[in-house]
Amino acid sequence: MSTPFSFTLAATDGRARTGTIDTPRGQIRTPAFMPVGTAATVKAMMPESVAATGADILLGNTYHLMLRPTAERIDRLGGLHSFMNWDKPILTDSGGFQVMSLASLRKLTEEGVTFSSHVDGSKHMISPERSMEIQKLLGSDIVMCFDECPALPAEDSVVAASMRMSMRWAQRSRDAFGDRPGHALFGIQQGGVNQDLRGESAEALTRIGFDGYAVGGLAVGEGQEAMFGVLDYAPDMLPTDKPRYLMGVGKPDDIVGAVARGIDMMDCVLPSRSGRTGQVFTRHGVVNIKNARHADDPRPLDEDCTCPACRNYSRAYLHHVFRSQEMISGMLLTWHNLHYYQDLMQGMREAIAAARFDDFVTVFHALRAEGDIERL
């Protein structure tokens, strides 16, 4: 008998929570950070290396995979886990955000969205029903409702109309998802930065009933202050006995602030994308490896980090391979960034369990305020 999908809250400290999500493919420790494997790969990383950083779950992008290589092909080849050689849980997004941000000639109706592919211009349609079908073909463990996410800032009337359509789509997603033991469907709260609309959205989703709930429509240009303003109330509108997922976040200080406000799961391309552009996250803040100050520096990026980039290579070497545009640069810096993010999550899980989360946050900000080590 396989494990059903379930969430267990182990401890809370203030509004911060730690626990576990059990799935047939393994346990997800929360708060969890999910690396993004857009096109069935976390760029510059082998799946086993991603697992070695401490990741329990990956995110795959429905929009990218439906266009190339197609969900039907992945299904024929045994599903996404087998296709990309990742045996732990996978969450797939619904495709809605990428359609809004990447596709051209898109047309939005009550039925769904028609659009032209950014890859080859071919015409496609995603509806709540089609999104559920694609995600089932991919075989992901956590499926996201199909929703519409308006870019902020936007008029309240625009945000309200969009949110209400997303709630109708949430019901259609739930109906189309059906009964899939061991797989979970998450609803997505919308409503922009309007507390009343967020409340209305949360009520609609709770009435439908989901296995988890996302706070959507943030990290779309509203800024950290506005995002934290919404997170001051939005997570508490959602059921406490289900996981809460903040989509598309973020920088390390965004993550710590989100966990402090009751968020259990996050995803972001930032650690991997930054690794490829020479931006490195450490306990002391951001290090730009392309700066000339690192050219003769024999020290590691972070002497307390146990990732391969820090254990085996100097800042001078990492500077050299970045400047030379060597492939190993993106590999090592991405590994380091993902390792740092997972270390941060583990530190928060331990602090919440020990009821010393406030102390953890104080030290986190104090170390970052010190800045990088002195140059040689």
CSV table of C-alpha atoms in Angstrom, one decimal:
chain,number,residue,atom,x,y,z
A,1,MET,CA,0.0,0.0,0.0
A,2,SER,CA,1.6,3.3,-1.0
A,3,THR,CA,1.8,6.3,1.3
A,4,PRO,CA,-1.1,8.7,0.8
A,5,PHE,CA,-0.4,12.4,0.5
A,6,SER,CA,-0.5,14.0,3.9
A,7,PHE,CA,0.9,17.0,5.9
A,8,THR,CA,2.0,16.8,9.5
A,9,LEU,CA,2.8,20.0,11.5
A,10,ALA,CA,5.6,19.1,14.0
A,11,ALA,CA,6.2,22.5,15.6
A,12,THR,CA,5.4,26.2,15.4
A,13,ASP,CA,7.3,29.2,16.7
A,14,GLY,CA,5.3,32.4,16.3
A,15,ARG,CA,3.8,32.1,12.9
A,16,ALA,CA,6.8,30.0,11.5
A,17,ARG,CA,6.0,26.3,11.1
A,18,THR,CA,8.0,23.1,10.5
A,19,GLY,CA,6.6,19.7,9.5
A,20,THR,CA,6.6,17.0,6.8
A,21,ILE,CA,4.7,16.3,3.7
A,22,ASP,CA,4.4,12.6,3.1
A,23,THR,CA,4.1,11.4,-0.5
A,24,PRO,CA,4.5,7.9,-2.1
A,25,ARG,CA,7.8,9.2,-3.6
A,26,GLY,CA,9.2,10.3,-0.3
A,27,GLN,CA,9.0,12.9,2.5
A,28,ILE,CA,9.3,16.6,2.0
A,29,ARG,CA,10.6,18.5,5.0
A,30,THR,CA,9.1,21.9,5.6
A,31,PRO,CA,9.8,24.7,5.3
A,32,ALA,CA,11.0,23.5,1.9
A,33,PHE,CA,12.8,25.2,-1.0
A,34,MET,CA,12.1,23.6,-4.4
A,35,PRO,CA,14.8,24.1,-7.1
A,36,VAL,CA,13.2,24.8,-10.5
A,37,GLY,CA,13.8,22.2,-13.2
A,38,THR,CA,12.1,24.1,-15.9
A,39,ALA,CA,12.6,21.8,-18.9
A,40,ALA,CA,13.1,18.6,-16.9
A,41,THR,CA,16.5,19.7,-15.7
A,42,VAL,CA,17.9,22.0,-13.0
A,43,LYS,CA,20.2,23.9,-15.3
A,44,ALA,CA,23.9,22.9,-14.9
A,45,MET,CA,23.1,20.2,-12.3
A,46,MET,CA,22.8,16.4,-12.4
A,47,PRO,CA,19.7,15.2,-10.5
A,48,GLU,CA,21.8,13.3,-8.0
A,49,SER,CA,23.8,16.5,-7.3
A,50,VAL,CA,20.5,18.4,-6.7
A,51,ALA,CA,19.5,15.7,-4.2
A,52,ALA,CA,23.0,16.0,-2.6
A,53,THR,CA,22.3,19.6,-1.8
A,54,GLY,CA,19.4,18.5,0.4
A,55,ALA,CA,16.5,19.1,-2.0
A,56,ASP,CA,13.4,16.8,-1.3
A,57,ILE,CA,11.4,18.0,-4.2
A,58,LEU,CA,11.8,19.7,-7.6
A,59,LEU,CA,9.5,21.9,-9.7
A,60,GLY,CA,8.8,21.3,-13.4
A,61,ASN,CA,7.2,23.8,-15.8
A,62,THR,CA,4.0,22.6,-17.5
A,63,TYR,CA,4.2,25.4,-20.1
A,64,HIS,CA,7.8,24.6,-21.2
A,65,LEU,CA,7.3,20.8,-21.2
A,66,MET,CA,4.0,20.8,-23.1
A,67,LEU,CA,5.7,22.7,-25.9
A,68,ARG,CA,8.9,20.7,-25.9
A,69,PRO,CA,9.2,17.7,-25.8
A,70,THR,CA,5.4,17.5,-25.2
A,71,ALA,CA,3.6,15.9,-22.3
A,72,GLU,CA,2.4,13.1,-24.5
A,73,ARG,CA,6.0,12.2,-25.4
A,74,ILE,CA,7.1,12.3,-21.7
A,75,ASP,CA,4.1,10.0,-20.8
A,76,ARG,CA,5.1,7.5,-23.6
A,77,LEU,CA,8.6,7.5,-22.2
A,78,GLY,CA,7.4,6.6,-18.7
A,79,GLY,CA,6.6,9.9,-17.1
A,80,LEU,CA,8.7,12.9,-15.9
A,81,HIS,CA,10.4,11.2,-12.9
A,82,SER,CA,11.9,8.4,-15.1
A,83,PHE,CA,12.5,10.8,-18.1
A,84,MET,CA,14.7,13.1,-16.0
A,85,ASN,CA,16.0,10.5,-13.5
A,86,TRP,CA,14.6,12.1,-10.4
A,87,ASP,CA,12.8,9.6,-8.1
A,88,LYS,CA,11.7,12.1,-5.4
A,89,PRO,CA,8.6,14.2,-5.5
A,90,ILE,CA,7.9,16.7,-8.3
A,91,LEU,CA,5.6,19.7,-8.3
A,92,THR,CA,4.4,21.0,-11.6
A,93,ASP,CA,3.0,24.5,-12.1
A,94,SER,CA,-0.1,24.9,-14.1
A,95,GLY,CA,1.3,26.8,-17.1
A,96,GLY,CA,-0.7,29.9,-16.3
A,97,PHE,CA,2.1,32.2,-15.3
A,98,GLN,CA,4.4,31.4,-18.3
A,99,VAL,CA,1.5,31.8,-20.7
A,100,MET,CA,1.1,35.3,-19.3
A,101,SER,CA,4.8,36.2,-19.3
A,102,LEU,CA,6.2,34.3,-22.3
A,103,ALA,CA,3.7,33.5,-24.9
A,104,SER,CA,2.6,35.8,-27.7
A,105,LEU,CA,-0.7,36.5,-29.3
A,106,ARG,CA,-2.5,35.2,-26.3
A,107,LYS,CA,-6.3,35.4,-25.9
A,108,LEU,CA,-8.0,35.0,-22.6
A,109,THR,CA,-11.6,33.8,-22.3
A,110,GLU,CA,-13.7,32.0,-19.7
A,111,GLU,CA,-12.8,28.7,-21.4
A,112,GLY,CA,-9.0,29.2,-21.0
A,113,VAL,CA,-6.1,30.8,-22.9
A,114,THR,CA,-5.1,30.4,-26.5
A,115,PHE,CA,-1.5,31.4,-27.4
A,116,SER,CA,1.4,31.1,-29.8
A,117,SER,CA,4.4,29.2,-28.6
A,118,HIS,CA,7.5,31.3,-27.9
A,119,VAL,CA,9.5,28.3,-29.3
A,120,ASP,CA,8.1,27.9,-32.8
A,121,GLY,CA,4.9,30.1,-33.0
A,122,SER,CA,2.6,27.0,-33.0
A,123,LYS,CA,-0.9,27.6,-31.7
A,124,HIS,CA,-2.0,26.1,-28.3
A,125,MET,CA,-4.9,26.2,-25.8
A,126,ILE,CA,-4.7,25.7,-22.1
A,127,SER,CA,-7.8,25.4,-20.1
A,128,PRO,CA,-8.2,24.1,-16.5
A,129,GLU,CA,-9.1,20.7,-18.0
A,130,ARG,CA,-6.1,20.6,-20.4
A,131,SER,CA,-3.7,21.7,-17.6
A,132,MET,CA,-4.9,18.8,-15.4
A,133,GLU,CA,-4.5,16.4,-18.4
A,134,ILE,CA,-1.0,17.6,-19.1
A,135,GLN,CA,0.1,17.4,-15.5
A,136,LYS,CA,-1.4,13.9,-15.2
A,137,LEU,CA,0.6,12.9,-18.3
A,138,LEU,CA,3.8,14.3,-16.7
A,139,GLY,CA,3.0,12.3,-13.6
A,140,SER,CA,3.9,15.0,-11.1
A,141,ASP,CA,3.1,14.3,-7.4
A,142,ILE,CA,1.8,17.8,-6.7
A,143,VAL,CA,-0.4,19.4,-9.3
A,144,MET,CA,-1.3,23.1,-9.4
A,145,CYS,CA,-4.7,24.5,-10.4
A,146,PHE,CA,-4.8,26.5,-13.6
A,147,ASP,CA,-5.1,30.2,-12.7
A,148,GLU,CA,-4.6,33.6,-14.2
A,149,CYS,CA,-2.1,35.9,-12.6
A,150,PRO,CA,-2.4,39.6,-13.6
A,151,ALA,CA,0.8,41.7,-13.5
A,152,LEU,CA,0.9,44.2,-10.6
A,153,PRO,CA,0.2,47.0,-10.1
A,154,ALA,CA,-3.3,46.7,-11.4
A,155,GLU,CA,-6.7,48.3,-10.6
A,156,ASP,CA,-8.7,46.5,-7.9
A,157,SER,CA,-11.5,45.9,-10.4
A,158,VAL,CA,-9.1,44.1,-12.8
A,159,VAL,CA,-7.6,42.0,-9.9
A,160,ALA,CA,-11.1,41.1,-8.6
A,161,ALA,CA,-12.4,40.0,-12.0
A,162,SER,CA,-9.2,37.9,-12.6
A,163,MET,CA,-9.3,36.4,-9.1
A,164,ARG,CA,-13.0,35.4,-9.5
A,165,MET,CA,-12.3,33.7,-12.9
A,166,SER,CA,-9.3,31.9,-11.2
A,167,MET,CA,-11.7,30.6,-8.6
A,168,ARG,CA,-14.1,29.3,-11.2
A,169,TRP,CA,-11.1,27.7,-12.9
A,170,ALA,CA,-10.1,26.2,-9.5
A,171,GLN,CA,-13.4,24.4,-9.3
A,172,ARG,CA,-13.0,23.2,-12.9
A,173,SER,CA,-9.4,22.1,-12.1
A,174,ARG,CA,-10.7,20.2,-9.0
A,175,ASP,CA,-13.4,18.5,-11.1
A,176,ALA,CA,-11.0,17.5,-13.9
A,177,PHE,CA,-8.3,16.3,-11.4
A,178,GLY,CA,-10.7,13.6,-10.1
A,179,ASP,CA,-9.6,11.0,-7.7
A,180,ARG,CA,-5.8,10.3,-7.9
A,181,PRO,CA,-4.6,8.6,-4.7
A,182,GLY,CA,-1.1,9.6,-3.8
A,183,HIS,CA,-1.2,12.7,-5.9
A,184,ALA,CA,-2.1,16.1,-4.6
A,185,LEU,CA,-3.9,19.2,-6.0
A,186,PHE,CA,-3.1,22.6,-4.7
A,187,GLY,CA,-5.4,25.6,-5.0
A,188,ILE,CA,-4.0,29.1,-5.6
A,189,GLN,CA,-5.1,32.1,-3.7
A,190,GLN,CA,-5.2,35.3,-5.8
A,191,GLY,CA,-6.3,38.9,-5.0
A,192,GLY,CA,-3.2,41.0,-5.6
A,193,VAL,CA,-2.4,43.2,-2.6
A,194,ASN,CA,-6.1,43.6,-1.6
A,195,GLN,CA,-6.9,42.0,1.8
A,196,ASP,CA,-10.7,41.7,1.1
A,197,LEU,CA,-10.0,40.0,-2.3
A,198,ARG,CA,-7.5,37.7,-0.7
A,199,GLY,CA,-10.1,36.7,1.9
A,200,GLU,CA,-12.8,36.1,-0.8
A,201,SER,CA,-10.3,33.9,-2.7
A,202,ALA,CA,-9.3,31.9,0.4
A,203,GLU,CA,-13.0,31.2,1.2
A,204,ALA,CA,-13.7,30.1,-2.3
A,205,LEU,CA,-10.7,27.7,-2.3
A,206,THR,CA,-11.5,26.3,1.1
A,207,ARG,CA,-15.1,25.6,0.1
A,208,ILE,CA,-13.8,23.6,-2.9
A,209,GLY,CA,-11.2,21.8,-0.8
A,210,PHE,CA,-7.6,21.2,-1.8
A,211,ASP,CA,-4.6,19.1,-0.5
A,212,GLY,CA,-2.5,22.3,-0.1
A,213,TYR,CA,-2.9,26.0,-0.9
A,214,ALA,CA,-0.6,28.5,-2.6
A,215,VAL,CA,-0.3,32.2,-2.1
A,216,GLY,CA,-0.2,33.2,-5.8
A,217,GLY,CA,0.1,36.5,-7.6
A,218,LEU,CA,3.2,37.8,-5.6
A,219,ALA,CA,6.8,38.2,-6.7
A,220,VAL,CA,5.4,39.8,-9.9
A,221,GLY,CA,7.0,43.2,-9.4
A,222,GLU,CA,5.2,44.5,-6.3
A,223,GLY,CA,8.4,44.6,-4.2
A,224,GLN,CA,9.3,43.0,-0.9
A,225,GLU,CA,7.5,45.5,1.4
A,226,ALA,CA,4.2,45.0,-0.5
A,227,MET,CA,4.7,41.2,-0.6
A,228,PHE,CA,5.4,41.0,3.2
A,229,GLY,CA,2.4,43.2,3.7
A,230,VAL,CA,0.2,40.6,2.0
A,231,LEU,CA,2.0,37.7,3.8
A,232,ASP,CA,1.2,39.5,7.1
A,233,TYR,CA,-2.4,38.2,6.6
A,234,ALA,CA,-2.8,35.9,3.6
A,235,PRO,CA,-1.3,32.6,4.9
A,236,ASP,CA,-3.6,32.8,8.0
A,237,MET,CA,-6.6,32.9,5.8
A,238,LEU,CA,-5.8,29.4,4.5
A,239,PRO,CA,-6.4,26.1,6.4
A,240,THR,CA,-3.7,25.5,9.1
A,241,ASP,CA,-3.6,21.7,8.5
A,242,LYS,CA,-2.5,22.0,4.9
A,243,PRO,CA,0.8,23.1,3.4
A,244,ARG,CA,1.1,26.7,2.2
A,245,TYR,CA,3.2,27.5,-0.8
A,246,LEU,CA,4.5,30.9,-1.9
A,247,MET,CA,5.1,30.7,-5.6
A,248,GLY,CA,8.2,32.2,-7.2
A,249,VAL,CA,10.1,33.3,-4.1
A,250,GLY,CA,12.8,34.3,-3.8
A,251,LYS,CA,16.0,35.9,-2.4
A,252,PRO,CA,17.2,34.5,0.9
A,253,ASP,CA,15.8,37.4,2.9
A,254,ASP,CA,12.4,37.0,1.1
A,255,ILE,CA,12.4,33.3,2.1
A,256,VAL,CA,13.2,34.0,5.8
A,257,GLY,CA,10.5,36.7,5.9
A,258,ALA,CA,8.0,34.3,4.3
A,259,VAL,CA,8.7,31.5,6.7
A,260,ALA,CA,8.3,34.0,9.6
A,261,ARG,CA,4.8,34.7,8.2
A,262,GLY,CA,3.7,31.0,8.0
A,263,ILE,CA,4.8,29.8,4.6
A,264,ASP,CA,5.9,26.1,4.2
A,265,MET,CA,7.1,25.8,0.6
A,266,MET,CA,8.8,28.1,-2.0
A,267,ASP,CA,10.4,27.8,-5.4
A,268,CYS,CA,12.6,30.2,-7.4
A,269,VAL,CA,15.0,30.1,-10.4
A,270,LEU,CA,17.2,32.6,-8.5
A,271,PRO,CA,19.9,30.2,-7.1
A,272,SER,CA,20.4,28.4,-10.4
A,273,ARG,CA,20.1,31.5,-12.7
A,274,SER,CA,22.4,33.5,-10.4
A,275,GLY,CA,24.9,30.7,-10.4
A,276,ARG,CA,25.2,31.0,-14.2
A,277,THR,CA,25.7,34.8,-14.0
A,278,GLY,CA,28.4,34.8,-11.3
A,279,GLN,CA,26.2,35.9,-8.4
A,280,VAL,CA,26.8,33.8,-5.3
A,281,PHE,CA,24.7,33.7,-2.2
A,282,THR,CA,26.5,33.2,1.1
A,283,ARG,CA,25.7,33.8,4.8
A,284,HIS,CA,27.4,37.2,4.4
A,285,GLY,CA,25.2,38.3,1.5
A,286,VAL,CA,25.9,38.3,-2.2
A,287,VAL,CA,29.3,37.8,-3.7
A,288,ASN,CA,29.9,38.8,-7.3
A,289,ILE,CA,32.6,36.4,-8.5
A,290,LYS,CA,33.4,38.4,-11.6
A,291,ASN,CA,34.9,41.2,-9.6
A,292,ALA,CA,38.7,41.6,-10.0
A,293,ARG,CA,39.2,41.5,-6.2
A,294,HIS,CA,38.8,37.7,-6.3
A,295,ALA,CA,41.5,37.1,-9.0
A,296,ASP,CA,44.3,36.3,-6.5
A,297,ASP,CA,42.2,35.1,-3.6
A,298,PRO,CA,43.1,31.6,-2.5
A,299,ARG,CA,40.2,31.4,0.0
A,300,PRO,CA,36.9,29.6,-0.5
A,301,LEU,CA,33.6,31.4,-1.1
A,302,ASP,CA,32.5,30.5,2.4
A,303,GLU,CA,34.9,28.6,4.7
A,304,ASP,CA,32.0,27.1,6.6
A,305,CYS,CA,30.2,25.8,3.5
A,306,THR,CA,30.6,22.0,2.7
A,307,CYS,CA,29.6,22.2,-1.0
A,308,PRO,CA,32.2,21.1,-3.7
A,309,ALA,CA,32.8,24.7,-4.8
A,310,CYS,CA,33.8,25.8,-1.4
A,311,ARG,CA,35.6,22.5,-0.3
A,312,ASN,CA,37.7,22.1,-3.4
A,313,TYR,CA,38.2,25.5,-5.2
A,314,SER,CA,39.4,28.9,-4.4
A,315,ARG,CA,37.8,32.2,-5.2
A,316,ALA,CA,40.6,32.8,-7.7
A,317,TYR,CA,39.8,29.6,-9.6
A,318,LEU,CA,36.0,30.4,-9.6
A,319,HIS,CA,36.8,33.9,-10.8
A,320,HIS,CA,39.0,32.5,-13.6
A,321,VAL,CA,36.5,30.0,-14.9
A,322,PHE,CA,33.7,32.5,-14.8
A,323,ARG,CA,35.8,35.0,-16.7
A,324,SER,CA,36.8,32.3,-19.2
A,325,GLN,CA,33.2,31.3,-19.7
A,326,GLU,CA,34.0,27.7,-18.8
A,327,MET,CA,31.0,25.4,-18.3
A,328,ILE,CA,32.3,24.3,-14.9
A,329,SER,CA,31.7,27.8,-13.6
A,330,GLY,CA,27.9,27.6,-13.8
A,331,MET,CA,28.0,24.0,-12.4
A,332,LEU,CA,30.0,24.9,-9.3
A,333,LEU,CA,28.3,28.2,-8.5
A,334,THR,CA,24.8,26.7,-9.0
A,335,TRP,CA,25.7,23.8,-6.8
A,336,HIS,CA,26.9,26.3,-4.1
A,337,ASN,CA,23.8,28.4,-4.4
A,338,LEU,CA,21.4,25.5,-4.1
A,339,HIS,CA,23.5,24.1,-1.2
A,340,TYR,CA,23.3,27.5,0.6
A,341,TYR,CA,19.5,27.6,0.1
A,342,GLN,CA,19.0,24.1,1.4
A,343,ASP,CA,21.3,24.9,4.4
A,344,LEU,CA,19.2,27.9,5.1
A,345,MET,CA,16.0,25.8,5.1
A,346,GLN,CA,17.6,23.2,7.4
A,347,GLY,CA,18.7,26.0,9.8
A,348,MET,CA,15.1,27.3,9.9
A,349,ARG,CA,13.6,23.9,10.4
A,350,GLU,CA,15.9,23.2,13.3
A,351,ALA,CA,15.4,26.7,14.8
A,352,ILE,CA,11.6,26.4,14.7
A,353,ALA,CA,11.6,23.0,16.2
A,354,ALA,CA,13.8,24.3,19.1
A,355,ALA,CA,11.6,27.4,19.5
A,356,ARG,CA,14.5,29.8,18.7
A,357,PHE,CA,13.4,31.1,15.3
A,358,ASP,CA,13.6,34.8,16.4
A,359,ASP,CA,17.3,34.2,17.3
A,360,PHE,CA,17.9,32.5,14.0
A,361,VAL,CA,16.5,35.5,12.1
A,362,THR,CA,18.5,38.0,14.2
A,363,VAL,CA,21.8,36.1,13.4
A,364,PHE,CA,20.8,35.7,9.7
A,365,HIS,CA,20.4,39.5,9.3
A,366,ALA,CA,23.5,40.3,11.4
A,367,LEU,CA,25.8,38.1,9.3
A,368,ARG,CA,24.4,39.6,6.1
A,369,ALA,CA,25.0,43.1,7.4
A,370,GLU,CA,28.7,42.3,8.0
A,371,GLY,CA,29.1,41.8,4.2
A,372,ASP,CA,31.7,39.7,2.5
A,373,ILE,CA,35.1,38.9,4.1
A,374,GLU,CA,37.8,41.6,3.8
A,375,ARG,CA,39.7,41.6,0.5
A,376,LEU,CA,43.3,40.4,0.7
